[in-house]
GROMACS .gro file of C-alpha atoms in nm:
model
  258
    1UNK     CA    1  -0.436   1.774  -0.274
    2UNK     CA    2  -0.145   2.015  -0.310
    3UNK     CA    3   0.192   1.869  -0.432
    4UNK     CA    4   0.419   1.774  -0.153
    5UNK     CA    5   0.753   1.936  -0.114
    6UNK     CA    6   1.014   1.680  -0.144
    7UNK     CA    7   1.324   1.937  -0.137
    8UNK     CA    8   1.431   1.818   0.221
    9UNK     CA    9   1.355   1.447   0.174
   10UNK     CA   10   1.586   1.162   0.130
   11UNK     CA   11   1.674   1.069  -0.244
   12UNK     CA   12   1.752   0.698  -0.293
   13UNK     CA   13   1.964   0.658  -0.621
   14UNK     CA   14   1.877   0.291  -0.650
   15UNK     CA   15   1.510   0.386  -0.691
   16UNK     CA   16   1.588   0.600  -1.003
   17UNK     CA   17   1.455   0.417  -1.305
   18UNK     CA   18   1.288   0.135  -1.082
   19UNK     CA   19   0.975  -0.011  -1.215
   20UNK     CA   20   0.709   0.031  -0.938
   21UNK     CA   21   0.347  -0.078  -0.923
   22UNK     CA   22   0.109   0.050  -0.641
   23UNK     CA   23  -0.240  -0.078  -0.605
   24UNK     CA   24  -0.494   0.154  -0.475
   25UNK     CA   25  -0.256   0.452  -0.574
   26UNK     CA   26  -0.536   0.711  -0.661
   27UNK     CA   27  -0.599   0.855  -0.315
   28UNK     CA   28  -0.479   0.860   0.032
   29UNK     CA   29  -0.168   0.660   0.138
   30UNK     CA   30  -0.142   0.522  -0.223
   31UNK     CA   31  -0.144   0.873  -0.373
   32UNK     CA   32   0.141   0.964  -0.127
   33UNK     CA   33   0.326   0.660  -0.253
   34UNK     CA   34   0.295   0.714  -0.620
   35UNK     CA   35   0.421   1.090  -0.569
   36UNK     CA   36   0.711   0.977  -0.368
   37UNK     CA   37   0.821   0.714  -0.624
   38UNK     CA   38   0.748   0.947  -0.902
   39UNK     CA   39   0.987   1.219  -0.767
   40UNK     CA   40   1.246   0.970  -0.696
   41UNK     CA   41   1.275   0.920  -1.071
   42UNK     CA   42   1.113   0.557  -1.078
   43UNK     CA   43   0.877   0.465  -1.350
   44UNK     CA   44   0.542   0.431  -1.158
   45UNK     CA   45   0.213   0.244  -1.260
   46UNK     CA   46  -0.080   0.227  -1.029
   47UNK     CA   47  -0.420   0.078  -1.033
   48UNK     CA   48  -0.729   0.209  -0.857
   49UNK     CA   49  -1.108   0.188  -0.885
   50UNK     CA   50  -1.163   0.580  -0.829
   51UNK     CA   51  -1.121   0.705  -1.188
   52UNK     CA   52  -1.133   1.079  -1.163
   53UNK     CA   53  -0.888   1.102  -0.856
   54UNK     CA   54  -0.638   0.889  -1.025
   55UNK     CA   55  -0.668   1.074  -1.361
   56UNK     CA   56  -0.603   1.399  -1.153
   57UNK     CA   57  -0.311   1.261  -0.979
   58UNK     CA   58  -0.145   1.161  -1.302
   59UNK     CA   59  -0.200   1.514  -1.451
   60UNK     CA   60  -0.067   1.675  -1.122
   61UNK     CA   61   0.261   1.458  -1.172
   62UNK     CA   62   0.299   1.555  -1.539
   63UNK     CA   63   0.641   1.725  -1.457
   64UNK     CA   64   0.764   1.451  -1.259
   65UNK     CA   65   1.088   1.255  -1.437
   66UNK     CA   66   0.838   1.003  -1.557
   67UNK     CA   67   0.454   1.057  -1.582
   68UNK     CA   68   0.299   0.781  -1.398
   69UNK     CA   69   0.087   0.518  -1.579
   70UNK     CA   70  -0.277   0.450  -1.450
   71UNK     CA   71  -0.543   0.189  -1.529
   72UNK     CA   72  -0.883   0.157  -1.369
   73UNK     CA   73  -0.914  -0.191  -1.219
   74UNK     CA   74  -1.136  -0.368  -0.969
   75UNK     CA   75  -0.876  -0.575  -0.763
   76UNK     CA   76  -1.140  -0.822  -0.662
   77UNK     CA   77  -1.176  -0.933  -1.028
   78UNK     CA   78  -0.858  -1.145  -1.019
   79UNK     CA   79  -0.833  -1.244  -1.396
   80UNK     CA   80  -0.869  -0.889  -1.499
   81UNK     CA   81  -0.643  -0.764  -1.219
   82UNK     CA   82  -0.365  -1.004  -1.333
   83UNK     CA   83  -0.419  -0.909  -1.706
   84UNK     CA   84  -0.383  -0.550  -1.606
   85UNK     CA   85  -0.060  -0.622  -1.417
   86UNK     CA   86   0.057  -0.798  -1.735
   87UNK     CA   87  -0.006  -0.502  -1.939
   88UNK     CA   88   0.163  -0.267  -1.703
   89UNK     CA   89   0.457  -0.489  -1.674
   90UNK     CA   90   0.492  -0.499  -2.074
   91UNK     CA   91   0.460  -0.103  -2.067
   92UNK     CA   92   0.730  -0.077  -1.805
   93UNK     CA   93   0.952  -0.362  -1.926
   94UNK     CA   94   0.916  -0.550  -1.600
   95UNK     CA   95   0.828  -0.480  -1.234
   96UNK     CA   96   1.090  -0.427  -0.975
   97UNK     CA   97   0.889  -0.313  -0.681
   98UNK     CA   98   0.519  -0.426  -0.595
   99UNK     CA   99   0.337  -0.204  -0.347
  100UNK     CA  100   0.025  -0.398  -0.228
  101UNK     CA  101  -0.161  -0.096  -0.087
  102UNK     CA  102  -0.520  -0.123  -0.177
  103UNK     CA  103  -0.776  -0.188   0.109
  104UNK     CA  104  -1.112  -0.091   0.246
  105UNK     CA  105  -1.176  -0.044   0.602
  106UNK     CA  106  -1.554  -0.016   0.602
  107UNK     CA  107  -1.693  -0.052   0.961
  108UNK     CA  108  -1.938  -0.340   1.048
  109UNK     CA  109  -2.066  -0.528   1.341
  110UNK     CA  110  -2.049  -0.894   1.402
  111UNK     CA  111  -2.419  -0.946   1.348
  112UNK     CA  112  -2.420  -0.780   0.994
  113UNK     CA  113  -2.163  -1.003   0.865
  114UNK     CA  114  -2.303  -1.262   0.596
  115UNK     CA  115  -2.121  -1.513   0.407
  116UNK     CA  116  -2.133  -1.290   0.105
  117UNK     CA  117  -1.996  -0.999   0.295
  118UNK     CA  118  -1.727  -1.210   0.434
  119UNK     CA  119  -1.605  -1.301   0.097
  120UNK     CA  120  -1.621  -0.944  -0.054
  121UNK     CA  121  -1.411  -0.808   0.237
  122UNK     CA  122  -1.152  -1.088   0.215
  123UNK     CA  123  -1.147  -1.020  -0.165
  124UNK     CA  124  -1.093  -0.645  -0.112
  125UNK     CA  125  -0.826  -0.664   0.157
  126UNK     CA  126  -0.642  -0.988   0.142
  127UNK     CA  127  -0.688  -1.214  -0.164
  128UNK     CA  128  -0.541  -0.975  -0.423
  129UNK     CA  129  -0.207  -0.914  -0.240
  130UNK     CA  130  -0.125  -1.282  -0.286
  131UNK     CA  131  -0.224  -1.291  -0.665
  132UNK     CA  132  -0.059  -0.956  -0.737
  133UNK     CA  133   0.263  -1.100  -0.591
  134UNK     CA  134   0.220  -1.448  -0.777
  135UNK     CA  135   0.185  -1.212  -1.112
  136UNK     CA  136   0.503  -1.002  -1.063
  137UNK     CA  137   0.733  -1.270  -0.927
  138UNK     CA  138   0.846  -1.428  -1.260
  139UNK     CA  139   0.955  -1.078  -1.379
  140UNK     CA  140   1.155  -1.025  -1.066
  141UNK     CA  141   1.321  -1.360  -1.098
  142UNK     CA  142   1.419  -1.272  -1.457
  143UNK     CA  143   1.613  -0.990  -1.334
  144UNK     CA  144   1.767  -1.135  -1.022
  145UNK     CA  145   1.556  -0.987  -0.750
  146UNK     CA  146   1.273  -0.756  -0.638
  147UNK     CA  147   1.077  -0.601  -0.352
  148UNK     CA  148   0.727  -0.674  -0.235
  149UNK     CA  149   0.573  -0.453   0.032
  150UNK     CA  150   0.242  -0.542   0.179
  151UNK     CA  151   0.025  -0.316   0.364
  152UNK     CA  152  -0.099  -0.425   0.697
  153UNK     CA  153  -0.269  -0.218   0.978
  154UNK     CA  154  -0.239  -0.105   1.332
  155UNK     CA  155  -0.607  -0.162   1.391
  156UNK     CA  156  -0.580  -0.536   1.484
  157UNK     CA  157  -0.286  -0.493   1.700
  158UNK     CA  158  -0.498  -0.244   1.910
  159UNK     CA  159  -0.816  -0.460   1.862
  160UNK     CA  160  -1.051  -0.177   1.737
  161UNK     CA  161  -1.428  -0.214   1.739
  162UNK     CA  162  -1.646  -0.278   1.429
  163UNK     CA  163  -1.340  -0.400   1.196
  164UNK     CA  164  -1.351  -0.771   1.265
  165UNK     CA  165  -1.328  -0.877   0.884
  166UNK     CA  166  -1.075  -0.584   0.819
  167UNK     CA  167  -0.851  -0.678   1.110
  168UNK     CA  168  -0.878  -1.052   1.007
  169UNK     CA  169  -0.735  -0.972   0.683
  170UNK     CA  170  -0.455  -0.719   0.804
  171UNK     CA  171  -0.357  -1.004   1.073
  172UNK     CA  172  -0.339  -1.270   0.793
  173UNK     CA  173  -0.114  -1.009   0.570
  174UNK     CA  174   0.161  -1.026   0.828
  175UNK     CA  175   0.159  -1.413   0.789
  176UNK     CA  176   0.154  -1.382   0.399
  177UNK     CA  177   0.457  -1.168   0.429
  178UNK     CA  178   0.662  -1.396   0.617
  179UNK     CA  179   0.563  -1.695   0.406
  180UNK     CA  180   0.654  -1.514   0.080
  181UNK     CA  181   0.981  -1.395   0.236
  182UNK     CA  182   1.083  -1.745   0.294
  183UNK     CA  183   0.975  -1.895  -0.023
  184UNK     CA  184   1.108  -1.610  -0.235
  185UNK     CA  185   1.428  -1.504  -0.051
  186UNK     CA  186   1.679  -1.738  -0.237
  187UNK     CA  187   1.559  -1.555  -0.553
  188UNK     CA  188   1.673  -1.223  -0.387
  189UNK     CA  189   1.307  -1.094  -0.359
  190UNK     CA  190   1.253  -0.903  -0.036
  191UNK     CA  191   0.900  -0.913   0.124
  192UNK     CA  192   0.788  -0.693   0.420
  193UNK     CA  193   0.477  -0.542   0.579
  194UNK     CA  194   0.419  -0.184   0.629
  195UNK     CA  195   0.193  -0.106   0.934
  196UNK     CA  196   0.069   0.244   0.937
  197UNK     CA  197  -0.100   0.395   1.236
  198UNK     CA  198  -0.394   0.663   1.190
  199UNK     CA  199  -0.295   0.840   0.886
  200UNK     CA  200  -0.465   1.154   0.823
  201UNK     CA  201  -0.617   1.104   0.499
  202UNK     CA  202  -0.969   1.231   0.367
  203UNK     CA  203  -1.110   0.884   0.413
  204UNK     CA  204  -0.995   0.865   0.772
  205UNK     CA  205  -1.138   1.203   0.844
  206UNK     CA  206  -1.480   1.066   0.770
  207UNK     CA  207  -1.469   0.837   1.088
  208UNK     CA  208  -1.313   1.098   1.339
  209UNK     CA  209  -1.424   1.401   1.535
  210UNK     CA  210  -1.174   1.647   1.651
  211UNK     CA  211  -1.230   1.506   1.963
  212UNK     CA  212  -1.153   1.162   1.826
  213UNK     CA  213  -0.827   1.290   1.660
  214UNK     CA  214  -0.717   1.431   1.989
  215UNK     CA  215  -0.766   1.085   2.150
  216UNK     CA  216  -0.549   0.929   1.879
  217UNK     CA  217  -0.284   1.194   1.932
  218UNK     CA  218  -0.299   1.139   2.323
  219UNK     CA  219  -0.251   0.766   2.262
  220UNK     CA  220   0.068   0.818   2.053
  221UNK     CA  221   0.426   0.856   2.183
  222UNK     CA  222   0.461   1.154   1.952
  223UNK     CA  223   0.243   1.455   1.910
  224UNK     CA  224   0.108   1.525   1.567
  225UNK     CA  225  -0.095   1.342   1.285
  226UNK     CA  226   0.058   1.094   1.064
  227UNK     CA  227   0.066   1.211   0.705
  228UNK     CA  228   0.101   0.986   0.385
  229UNK     CA  229   0.449   1.139   0.320
  230UNK     CA  230   0.547   0.976   0.673
  231UNK     CA  231   0.441   0.637   0.543
  232UNK     CA  232   0.598   0.680   0.200
  233UNK     CA  233   0.945   0.770   0.367
  234UNK     CA  234   0.943   0.417   0.538
  235UNK     CA  235   0.827   0.247   0.200
  236UNK     CA  236   1.098   0.428   0.005
  237UNK     CA  237   1.373   0.314   0.230
  238UNK     CA  238   1.240  -0.056   0.228
  239UNK     CA  239   1.214  -0.030  -0.166
  240UNK     CA  240   1.573   0.079  -0.197
  241UNK     CA  241   1.907  -0.097  -0.188
  242UNK     CA  242   1.970   0.046   0.137
  243UNK     CA  243   1.741  -0.198   0.286
  244UNK     CA  244   1.896  -0.495   0.114
  245UNK     CA  245   1.912  -0.732   0.426
  246UNK     CA  246   1.559  -0.626   0.548
  247UNK     CA  247   1.286  -0.897   0.471
  248UNK     CA  248   1.021  -1.095   0.663
  249UNK     CA  249   0.931  -0.808   0.912
  250UNK     CA  250   0.672  -0.560   1.002
  251UNK     CA  251   0.754  -0.199   0.990
  252UNK     CA  252   0.527   0.020   1.187
  253UNK     CA  253   0.463   0.395   1.113
  254UNK     CA  254   0.234   0.477   1.415
  255UNK     CA  255   0.396   0.755   1.626
  256UNK     CA  256   0.403   0.484   1.890
  257UNK     CA  257   0.018   0.439   1.911
  258UNK     CA  258  -0.073   0.214   2.207
   0.00000   0.00000   0.00000
C-alpha cells in the first residue's frame, strides 16, 4: 500500500508525543490508524499476528517523527497479550491511547457453529478488548487520564447474513464501551466505540464483487467507498483533547449506510 498524503489532513497538537497502542495494526483499518497517528507525531506501538505485513509497515513509516514499535502477538492468548502490552508500555513510558481494533469477520452459518468455534470467535472479537483495557488503565490513572477506543461494526446494526458470532461480539462491544466509560470517567478516561461501515480494504475485497460494491454504495447516503483514512480521521479526533467531553457513545463512519 502506498503512503497516504496527509498534507491536507487535520493536525491535532494534543496528539504529538502521545503514546498510542493499536491492536491489529498491521493491515486494513489498523494499518491506516498506525500511519495516521505516526504522522501526528505520536509514539505508536501495535500488535498483530501478520508478521510480514507488520514489518513492511514499520519500514514504510521509518521517516515518521517516531518509528512505530511492532510486536507479533496472538490476542487470544491473554497472558501473553498482557505481557506484550506491559513490555510496550515500558518501552513507551506509558500508554495514553488504546485502540482496540483487532477482529476477524469470518463468515459462518448457524449450523456450522460448535462450542469450540463459539469460544474462538468470542476470543478473537470480544474478550481481548476488555483485557487490553484492563491492562492499560493503571498507566492512564497514573498520568491523570487517557482514551480507549473500541471498534464495533455496522454489521449487527444492519443484521447481515452469515455473521452471527461476529455480530454478537460487535453488539456486546457497544455495551462494554458504555460500562467502561461509566466506571472510568471520574478518572478522566474516555471510552467510545468506532462503528465503521464497509471499508475498502484488501480483506473486504475478498467478499465483494463489483456488483456487490455497487450495492453497498447504493445503500449509502454518500457516493464512494469508505477508506481507512476516513475511519482514522474520526479516531484521531476522538483521541485528541478536542474531544475531551466525548465519552460513552458510538461514532459511525459509514457514509449513511442503511
